Amino acid sequence: MKTLSFPHDFLWGTATSAHQVEGGNHNNDWWAWEQTPGHIKDGSCSDPACDWWNRAEEDFDRARQMGQNAHRLSVEWSRIEPREGHWSGEAIARYRQMLTALRERGIEPMVTLHHFTNPLWLVEKGGWEREEAIPLFVRYVERVVQELGDLVSLWCTINEPTVVPFMGYSIGDFPPGKRDTRLAFKVLGNLLKAHAAAYHAIHRIQPQAQVGVAHNMRAMDPANPRSPLDRWAASFRDRMGNRLVEWALTEGVLRFFPLGRTERVPELAGSFDYWGLNYYNRDRVVFDISQPGQFFCRALPAEHSQPVPWWWGEIHPQSLYRFLKELARYGKPIYITENGALDNTDEYRPRYILTHLAAVHRAIAEGVPVKGYFHWSLVDNFEWADGYSARFGLIHVDFETQKRTIKRSGELYREICLAGAITEDMVERYAPEARDEIFQGL
Ligand code: GBH
């Protein structure tokens, strides 16, 4: 019997974010954005989403029954600080209740302090376009750590620092919907500086805390590896989307190279106790002379054989393995803070989970210190500009009735979490066609 066994203390979890599951977040920039027709694909809004503000515990019960021992969730700044400098005891009490509920179920929380949304009062002051956001974020973080620190030892300051600037300030599909590359870099710089400041602030209050960023890394390969232009395009995308943040966190330098500017931020260097990796997919990139606005880069649509929407990129577990091997060089623990599949019918999610976890296993077997895996997501939820039209959950949610139904992928993940392993028998039942890929070399 072939088996891929994971370390005994491995964290088996799922990830969510406040705005996507809680409902009732009416005081942030996303809620305002959702009110304009056209912004959300299916015309929906984030209230009530999964109604976690009232019933998170019911899903925590399910997570426990599914053998999970960790959960990554976020706290909502606009609830905790509804007006500048005013703190909501009620919101803090509710988060304490949720975190206590997780702990009671043997589920270790990882708490994200910023997952895309911003309080309206902050946005009215210019939001992340202005450096003034940094001390305001730090004050909020200090408050949260003072209030919740006894229940949390794993903190994630900022989810995907590249996504807010690129989606909100370059592509324009997220609030504030601007298209201004210069501004996007300004926002990215401010988010990274805010991370560094928060990192040090958390350690002053809670020296033992483990603090990091969840950095979204999308693999970029040249469509034609023999074409120097494609190679340049893929490497450009890789440097912008992946390496810029990597260099910032490790070397303390912001390389905004298309604009020819480099900035040293010494507080950033080494400002992570673990590497948080959000990994979903890869792009095959071509050089395209007709795309000056995209710096002459274009991603090819995924092959037809791939069961994903054309823009979603390619399913490529090998790239997860590659990133993990590279990140091992920093000698810090690695958490896969997100990994998941856009799959409304749960057709290929079981296979996605197996092949990606097999890639993680291979990296661990070669000495990479991966300490945990958080699947995105526990439940179907409010998928930002896609509303409820894109499902990522291991548990299906009927948004009319709030009824939950565990998916096949959820049953599989339960088996994996409970066994701490992938067995031949699981592969036979859930994805026999991926047998060789999963057990390669065994
Ligand atoms: C994660 O981002 C988010 O952290 C999480 O909140 C979200 O629910 C999850 O992904 C699933 O999407 O312009 O073609 O790139 C992952 C990175 C960046 C992927 C924005 C989707 C929009 C489409 N995401 N991107 S595209």
Coordinates of C-alpha atoms and ligand atoms in Angstrom, one line a residue:
M1 CA 0.0 0.0 0.0
K2 CA 1.4 3.3 -1.0
T3 CA 0.9 6.1 1.5
L4 CA 2.0 9.8 1.7
S5 CA 2.2 10.5 5.5
F6 CA 2.5 14.0 6.8
P7 CA 4.2 15.1 10.0
H8 CA 2.3 14.4 13.2
D9 CA 2.1 18.1 14.2
F10 CA 1.0 19.3 10.7
L11 CA -1.8 21.9 10.7
W12 CA -4.7 20.7 8.6
G13 CA -7.0 23.7 8.1
T14 CA -9.2 25.8 5.9
A15 CA -9.2 29.5 5.3
T16 CA -11.9 32.2 5.2
S17 CA -12.1 36.0 5.4
A18 CA -14.5 38.1 7.4
H19 CA -16.2 40.0 4.6
Q20 CA -16.7 36.8 2.6
V21 CA -18.5 34.9 5.3
E22 CA -19.8 37.1 8.1
G23 CA -22.5 39.2 6.5
G24 CA -23.6 42.6 7.8
N25 CA -20.3 44.4 7.1
H26 CA -21.9 47.7 6.0
N27 CA -19.1 50.0 7.0
N28 CA -16.3 49.2 4.6
D29 CA -15.3 50.0 1.0
W30 CA -16.4 46.7 -0.4
W31 CA -20.0 47.1 0.8
A32 CA -20.1 50.5 -0.8
W33 CA -18.7 49.1 -4.0
E34 CA -21.3 46.3 -4.1
Q35 CA -24.1 48.8 -4.2
T36 CA -23.2 49.9 -7.7
P37 CA -24.8 47.7 -10.4
G38 CA -22.2 46.1 -12.6
H39 CA -19.5 45.8 -9.9
I40 CA -20.6 42.3 -8.8
K41 CA -21.0 39.8 -11.6
D42 CA -24.3 38.2 -10.4
G43 CA -25.7 41.4 -8.9
S44 CA -25.4 40.0 -5.3
C45 CA -23.9 41.5 -2.2
S46 CA -22.0 40.3 0.8
D47 CA -25.0 40.3 3.2
P48 CA -25.7 37.8 4.6
A49 CA -23.0 35.7 2.9
C50 CA -22.6 32.7 5.2
D51 CA -24.1 34.5 8.2
W52 CA -21.0 33.8 10.4
W53 CA -21.6 36.8 12.5
N54 CA -24.5 34.8 13.9
R55 CA -23.6 31.2 13.2
A56 CA -19.9 30.7 12.7
E57 CA -19.9 28.1 15.5
E58 CA -22.0 25.7 13.4
D59 CA -19.4 25.7 10.7
F60 CA -16.6 25.3 13.3
D61 CA -18.4 22.2 14.4
R62 CA -18.3 20.9 10.9
A63 CA -14.6 21.8 10.6
R64 CA -13.9 19.8 13.7
Q65 CA -16.0 16.8 12.5
M66 CA -13.9 17.0 9.3
G67 CA -10.8 16.5 11.4
Q68 CA -9.4 20.0 10.9
N69 CA -7.0 21.2 13.6
A70 CA -6.5 24.8 12.3
H71 CA -8.5 27.6 10.7
R72 CA -7.4 30.8 9.2
L73 CA -10.0 33.6 9.5
S74 CA -9.8 37.4 9.5
V75 CA -11.1 40.1 11.7
E76 CA -12.9 43.1 10.2
W77 CA -11.2 46.5 10.9
S78 CA -14.5 48.4 10.2
R79 CA -16.3 46.4 12.9
I80 CA -13.5 46.7 15.5
E81 CA -12.9 50.5 14.8
P82 CA -16.2 51.7 13.3
R83 CA -15.2 55.3 13.6
E84 CA -11.6 56.5 13.7
G85 CA -10.3 56.0 17.3
H86 CA -13.6 54.4 18.5
W87 CA -13.4 50.8 19.4
S88 CA -16.4 48.4 19.5
G89 CA -16.5 46.3 22.6
E90 CA -19.3 44.3 21.0
A91 CA -17.2 43.4 17.9
I92 CA -14.2 42.5 20.0
A93 CA -16.4 40.3 22.3
R94 CA -17.8 38.5 19.3
Y95 CA -14.4 37.8 17.9
R96 CA -13.3 36.5 21.4
Q97 CA -16.3 34.2 21.3
M98 CA -15.4 32.9 17.9
L99 CA -11.7 32.3 18.8
T100 CA -12.7 30.6 22.0
A101 CA -15.1 28.4 20.1
L102 CA -12.3 27.4 17.7
R103 CA -10.0 26.6 20.6
E104 CA -12.7 24.6 22.4
R105 CA -12.9 22.4 19.3
G106 CA -9.2 21.9 19.2
I107 CA -8.8 24.2 16.2
E108 CA -5.7 26.5 16.2
P109 CA -6.6 29.9 14.8
M110 CA -4.5 31.9 12.4
V111 CA -5.9 35.5 12.4
T112 CA -5.5 37.8 9.4
L113 CA -5.7 41.5 10.3
H114 CA -6.3 42.9 6.8
H115 CA -8.1 40.9 4.1
F116 CA -8.9 43.4 1.3
T117 CA -11.6 45.5 3.1
N118 CA -11.0 49.0 4.5
P119 CA -13.2 51.0 6.9
L120 CA -15.1 53.8 5.1
W121 CA -13.6 56.4 7.4
L122 CA -10.1 55.3 6.3
V123 CA -11.0 55.5 2.6
E124 CA -12.4 59.0 3.1
K125 CA -9.0 60.0 4.3
G126 CA -7.4 58.7 1.1
G127 CA -7.0 55.1 2.2
W128 CA -3.7 53.3 1.3
E129 CA -2.8 55.9 -1.2
R130 CA -1.5 57.9 1.7
E131 CA 1.2 57.0 4.2
E132 CA -1.1 58.2 7.0
A133 CA -2.8 54.8 6.7
I134 CA 0.3 53.1 8.2
P135 CA 0.1 54.4 11.8
L136 CA -3.7 54.1 11.7
F137 CA -3.3 50.4 10.8
V138 CA -0.7 49.9 13.4
R139 CA -2.9 51.4 16.1
Y140 CA -5.7 49.0 15.1
V141 CA -3.4 46.1 15.1
E142 CA -2.1 46.9 18.6
R143 CA -5.6 47.1 19.8
V144 CA -6.5 43.8 18.3
V145 CA -3.4 42.1 19.7
Q146 CA -4.0 43.5 23.2
E147 CA -7.7 42.3 23.1
L148 CA -7.2 38.9 21.4
G149 CA -3.6 38.0 21.9
D150 CA -4.3 35.5 24.7
L151 CA -6.3 33.4 22.1
V152 CA -4.0 33.8 19.1
S153 CA -0.4 33.0 18.5
L154 CA -0.4 32.9 14.7
W155 CA -0.9 36.3 13.0
C156 CA -1.1 37.2 9.4
T157 CA -0.8 41.0 8.9
I158 CA -2.0 41.4 5.3
N159 CA -3.6 39.1 2.8
E160 CA -2.0 39.3 -0.6
P161 CA -0.4 42.7 -0.6
T162 CA -0.2 42.7 -4.4
V163 CA -3.9 42.0 -5.0
V164 CA -5.4 45.2 -3.5
P165 CA -3.1 47.5 -5.6
F166 CA -3.4 45.5 -8.8
M167 CA -7.1 44.7 -8.7
G168 CA -8.1 48.1 -7.2
Y169 CA -5.6 50.5 -8.8
S170 CA -4.5 48.8 -12.0
I171 CA -7.2 46.4 -13.4
G172 CA -9.9 48.3 -11.5
D173 CA -12.2 45.4 -10.7
F174 CA -11.9 45.9 -7.0
P175 CA -12.6 49.2 -5.1
P176 CA -11.7 52.0 -5.6
G177 CA -11.7 50.9 -9.2
K178 CA -8.9 53.1 -10.4
R179 CA -6.5 52.5 -13.3
D180 CA -3.3 54.2 -12.4
T181 CA -0.1 52.0 -12.2
R182 CA 1.9 54.6 -10.4
L183 CA -0.7 54.8 -7.7
A184 CA -0.8 51.0 -7.6
F185 CA 2.8 50.9 -6.7
K186 CA 2.3 53.6 -4.1
V187 CA -0.4 51.5 -2.4
L188 CA 1.7 48.4 -2.6
G189 CA 4.6 50.2 -0.9
N190 CA 2.3 51.5 1.8
L191 CA 0.8 48.1 2.5
L192 CA 4.3 46.5 2.8
K193 CA 5.5 49.3 5.1
A194 CA 2.3 48.8 7.2
H195 CA 3.1 45.1 7.4
A196 CA 6.6 45.8 8.6
A197 CA 5.4 48.3 11.2
A198 CA 2.7 45.9 12.4
Y199 CA 5.2 43.0 12.5
H200 CA 7.3 44.9 15.0
A201 CA 4.3 46.2 16.9
I202 CA 2.9 42.7 17.4
H203 CA 6.3 41.5 18.7
R204 CA 6.5 44.3 21.2
I205 CA 3.2 43.2 22.7
Q206 CA 3.5 39.5 22.2
P207 CA 7.1 38.5 21.8
Q208 CA 6.3 34.8 21.1
A209 CA 3.9 35.5 18.3
Q210 CA 4.4 34.0 14.9
V211 CA 3.8 36.8 12.4
G212 CA 3.8 36.8 8.6
V213 CA 2.1 37.9 5.4
A214 CA -0.1 35.7 3.1
H215 CA 1.7 36.3 -0.2
N216 CA -0.2 35.2 -3.4
M217 CA 2.3 33.7 -5.8
R218 CA 1.1 32.8 -9.3
A219 CA 3.5 30.7 -11.3
M220 CA 4.7 32.4 -14.6
D221 CA 6.3 30.3 -17.3
P222 CA 7.1 31.3 -20.9
A223 CA 4.5 29.8 -23.3
N224 CA 7.4 29.0 -25.6
P225 CA 10.5 28.4 -23.4
R226 CA 12.6 28.8 -26.5
S227 CA 11.4 32.3 -27.2
P228 CA 13.5 35.0 -25.6
L229 CA 10.6 37.4 -25.7
D230 CA 8.2 35.0 -24.0
R231 CA 10.9 34.3 -21.4
W232 CA 11.3 38.0 -20.8
A233 CA 7.5 38.5 -20.5
A234 CA 7.2 35.6 -18.0
S235 CA 10.1 36.8 -16.0
F236 CA 8.7 40.3 -15.9
R237 CA 5.4 39.1 -14.6
D238 CA 7.1 36.9 -12.1
R239 CA 9.2 39.8 -10.8
M240 CA 6.2 42.1 -10.5
G241 CA 3.7 39.6 -9.1
N242 CA 5.9 37.4 -7.0
R243 CA 9.4 38.6 -6.4
L244 CA 8.8 42.2 -5.6
V245 CA 7.1 41.2 -2.4
E246 CA 9.6 38.4 -1.8
W247 CA 12.6 40.8 -2.1
A248 CA 10.7 43.3 0.1
L249 CA 10.2 40.9 2.9
T250 CA 13.6 39.3 2.7
E251 CA 16.0 42.1 1.7
G252 CA 14.0 45.1 2.8
V253 CA 14.0 46.7 -0.7
L254 CA 11.1 47.8 -2.8
R255 CA 12.1 47.4 -6.5
F256 CA 9.5 49.3 -8.5
F257 CA 11.6 48.6 -11.6
P258 CA 9.2 49.5 -14.4
L259 CA 9.1 52.9 -12.9
G260 CA 12.8 52.9 -12.3
R261 CA 12.6 53.4 -8.6
T262 CA 14.2 51.4 -5.8
E263 CA 13.5 52.2 -2.1
R264 CA 15.2 50.7 1.0
V265 CA 12.9 49.9 3.9
P266 CA 15.2 48.4 6.5
E267 CA 12.3 47.5 8.8
L268 CA 11.0 45.2 6.2
A269 CA 14.1 43.0 5.9
G270 CA 13.3 39.6 7.6
S271 CA 9.9 40.8 8.9
F272 CA 8.4 37.4 8.8
D273 CA 8.5 34.4 11.3
Y274 CA 6.9 32.1 8.7
W275 CA 6.3 32.3 5.0
G276 CA 2.6 32.4 4.2
L277 CA 2.0 31.2 0.6
N278 CA -1.3 31.5 -1.2
Y279 CA -1.0 29.4 -4.3
Y280 CA -3.7 28.7 -6.9
N281 CA -2.4 28.3 -10.4
R282 CA 0.1 29.2 -13.1
D283 CA 0.0 31.3 -16.3
R284 CA 1.8 30.6 -19.5
V285 CA 2.9 34.0 -20.7
V286 CA 3.6 35.4 -24.2
F287 CA 5.2 38.6 -25.3
D288 CA 2.5 40.6 -27.1
I289 CA 3.4 43.8 -28.9
S290 CA -0.2 44.9 -28.9
Q291 CA -0.4 45.1 -25.1
P292 CA 1.8 48.1 -24.1
G293 CA -0.6 48.8 -21.2
Q294 CA 0.2 45.3 -19.9
F295 CA 4.0 45.8 -20.4
F296 CA 3.7 43.6 -23.5
C297 CA 2.7 40.6 -21.5
R298 CA -0.3 38.4 -22.0
A299 CA -1.3 35.1 -20.3
L300 CA -2.6 32.4 -22.5
P301 CA -6.0 30.9 -21.7
A302 CA -5.8 27.5 -20.0
E303 CA -5.9 24.6 -22.3
H304 CA -9.3 23.2 -23.2
S305 CA -8.5 20.0 -21.4
Q306 CA -8.5 22.0 -18.2
P307 CA -11.9 22.3 -16.4
V308 CA -11.5 25.9 -15.5
P309 CA -12.8 29.3 -16.8
W310 CA -10.5 30.7 -19.4
W311 CA -9.1 33.5 -17.2
W312 CA -8.4 31.4 -14.2
G313 CA -5.0 30.1 -15.2
E314 CA -3.7 26.6 -15.4
I315 CA -3.9 23.9 -12.7
H316 CA -0.3 23.1 -12.1
P317 CA 0.7 21.4 -8.8
Q318 CA 4.3 21.1 -9.9
S319 CA 4.6 24.9 -9.5
L320 CA 3.5 24.7 -5.9
Y321 CA 6.4 22.2 -5.3
R322 CA 8.7 24.6 -7.1
F323 CA 7.7 27.6 -5.0
L324 CA 8.1 25.6 -1.8
K325 CA 11.6 24.4 -2.8
E326 CA 12.6 28.0 -3.5
L327 CA 11.1 29.4 -0.3
A328 CA 13.0 26.8 1.7
R329 CA 16.1 28.9 1.3
Y330 CA 14.8 31.4 3.9
G331 CA 15.0 28.7 6.6
K332 CA 11.7 29.7 8.1
P333 CA 8.5 27.6 8.6
I334 CA 6.1 27.7 5.6
Y335 CA 2.4 27.7 5.8
I336 CA 0.2 27.3 2.8
T337 CA -2.2 30.0 3.8
E338 CA -4.5 29.4 0.8
N339 CA -4.8 26.8 -2.0
G340 CA -8.1 26.0 -3.7
A341 CA -10.1 25.5 -6.7
L342 CA -12.8 27.5 -8.5
D343 CA -15.1 24.5 -9.2
N344 CA -18.9 25.1 -8.9
T345 CA -19.8 21.5 -9.4
D346 CA -16.9 19.9 -7.3
E347 CA -15.9 17.8 -10.3
Y348 CA -12.2 18.3 -10.2
R349 CA -11.6 19.7 -6.6
P350 CA -10.9 16.2 -5.2
R351 CA -8.2 15.7 -7.7
Y352 CA -6.9 19.2 -7.2
I353 CA -6.6 18.6 -3.4
L354 CA -4.8 15.3 -3.9
T355 CA -2.3 16.4 -6.5
H356 CA -1.5 19.7 -4.6
L357 CA -1.0 17.9 -1.3
A358 CA 1.2 15.3 -3.0
A359 CA 3.3 18.2 -4.2
V360 CA 3.5 19.5 -0.6
H361 CA 4.4 16.0 0.6
R362 CA 7.2 15.8 -1.9
A363 CA 8.6 19.1 -0.7
I364 CA 8.4 18.0 2.9
A365 CA 10.1 14.7 2.1
E366 CA 13.0 16.7 0.6
G367 CA 13.3 18.8 3.8
V368 CA 11.2 21.8 3.2
P369 CA 9.7 22.9 6.5
V370 CA 6.0 23.1 5.5
K371 CA 4.1 23.2 8.8
G372 CA 0.5 23.5 7.6
Y373 CA -2.1 23.7 4.8
F374 CA -5.2 25.9 4.8
H375 CA -7.6 25.0 2.0
W376 CA -9.6 27.9 0.5
S377 CA -12.3 27.5 1.6
L378 CA -14.3 25.7 4.3
V379 CA -17.6 27.0 2.9
D380 CA -18.8 28.5 -0.4
N381 CA -18.8 32.3 0.2
F382 CA -18.9 35.8 -1.2
E383 CA -16.3 35.6 -4.0
W384 CA -15.6 39.4 -4.3
A385 CA -16.4 40.7 -7.8
D386 CA -17.8 37.2 -8.7
G387 CA -20.4 37.3 -6.0
Y388 CA -21.8 33.9 -5.3
S389 CA -21.2 32.7 -8.9
A390 CA -17.8 31.2 -8.1
R391 CA -17.7 28.4 -5.5
F392 CA -14.6 27.4 -3.6
G393 CA -16.0 25.6 -0.5
L394 CA -15.5 22.1 0.8
I395 CA -19.0 22.5 2.1
H396 CA -21.8 23.7 -0.3
V397 CA -23.9 26.6 0.9
D398 CA -27.4 27.2 -0.3
F399 CA -27.5 31.0 0.0
E400 CA -31.3 31.1 0.0
T401 CA -31.7 28.9 3.1
Q402 CA -28.2 28.8 4.6
K403 CA -28.3 25.0 4.3
R404 CA -24.9 23.2 4.3
T405 CA -24.0 20.1 2.4
I406 CA -20.6 18.6 2.6
K407 CA -19.2 18.0 -0.9
R408 CA -17.3 15.0 -2.1
S409 CA -14.1 17.0 -1.9
G410 CA -15.0 17.8 1.7
E411 CA -15.4 14.0 2.5
L412 CA -12.0 13.4 0.9
Y413 CA -10.4 16.3 2.9
R414 CA -11.9 14.8 6.1
E415 CA -10.3 11.5 5.3
I416 CA -7.0 13.1 4.7
C417 CA -7.1 15.2 7.8
L418 CA -8.1 12.3 10.0
A419 CA -5.4 10.0 8.6
G420 CA -2.8 12.7 8.3
A421 CA -2.0 11.0 5.1
I422 CA -3.0 10.3 1.5
T423 CA -3.5 6.6 1.0
E424 CA -3.7 4.5 -2.2
D425 CA -7.3 3.7 -1.3
M426 CA -8.3 7.3 -1.2
V427 CA -6.7 8.0 -4.6
E428 CA -8.5 4.9 -6.0
R429 CA -11.9 6.3 -4.8
Y430 CA -11.5 10.0 -5.6
A431 CA -9.0 10.4 -8.5
P432 CA -7.7 7.1 -9.9
E433 CA -6.7 8.9 -13.1
A434 CA -4.1 10.9 -11.1
R435 CA -2.5 7.9 -9.4
D436 CA 0.9 8.2 -11.1
E437 CA 1.1 11.9 -10.6
I438 CA 0.3 11.5 -6.9
F439 CA 2.6 8.6 -6.2
Q440 CA 5.4 9.6 -8.6
G441 CA 8.7 8.0 -7.7
L442 CA 7.1 5.6 -5.2
Ligands
GBH1 C1 -7.6 34.7 -3.0 O1 -6.9 35.4 -3.9 C2 -8.2 35.6 -1.9 O2 -7.3 35.7 -0.8 C3 -9.5 35.1 -1.4 O3 -10.2 36.1 -0.7 C4 -10.3 34.6 -2.6 O4 -11.6 34.2 -2.2 C5 -9.6 33.4 -3.2 O5 -8.4 33.9 -3.7 C6 -10.3 32.8 -4.4 O6 -10.3 33.7 -5.5 O7 -7.7 39.1 -12.6 O8 -7.7 36.9 -13.5 O9 -6.4 37.3 -11.5 C7 -6.2 34.7 -4.9 C8 -5.7 35.7 -6.0 C9 -6.4 37.5 -7.3 C10 -7.2 35.4 -7.8 C11 -7.5 38.1 -8.1 C12 -8.4 36.0 -8.6 C13 -9.0 37.9 -9.9 C14 -9.1 37.3 -11.3 N1 -6.8 36.3 -6.7 N2 -7.9 37.2 -9.1 S1 -7.6 37.7 -12.3

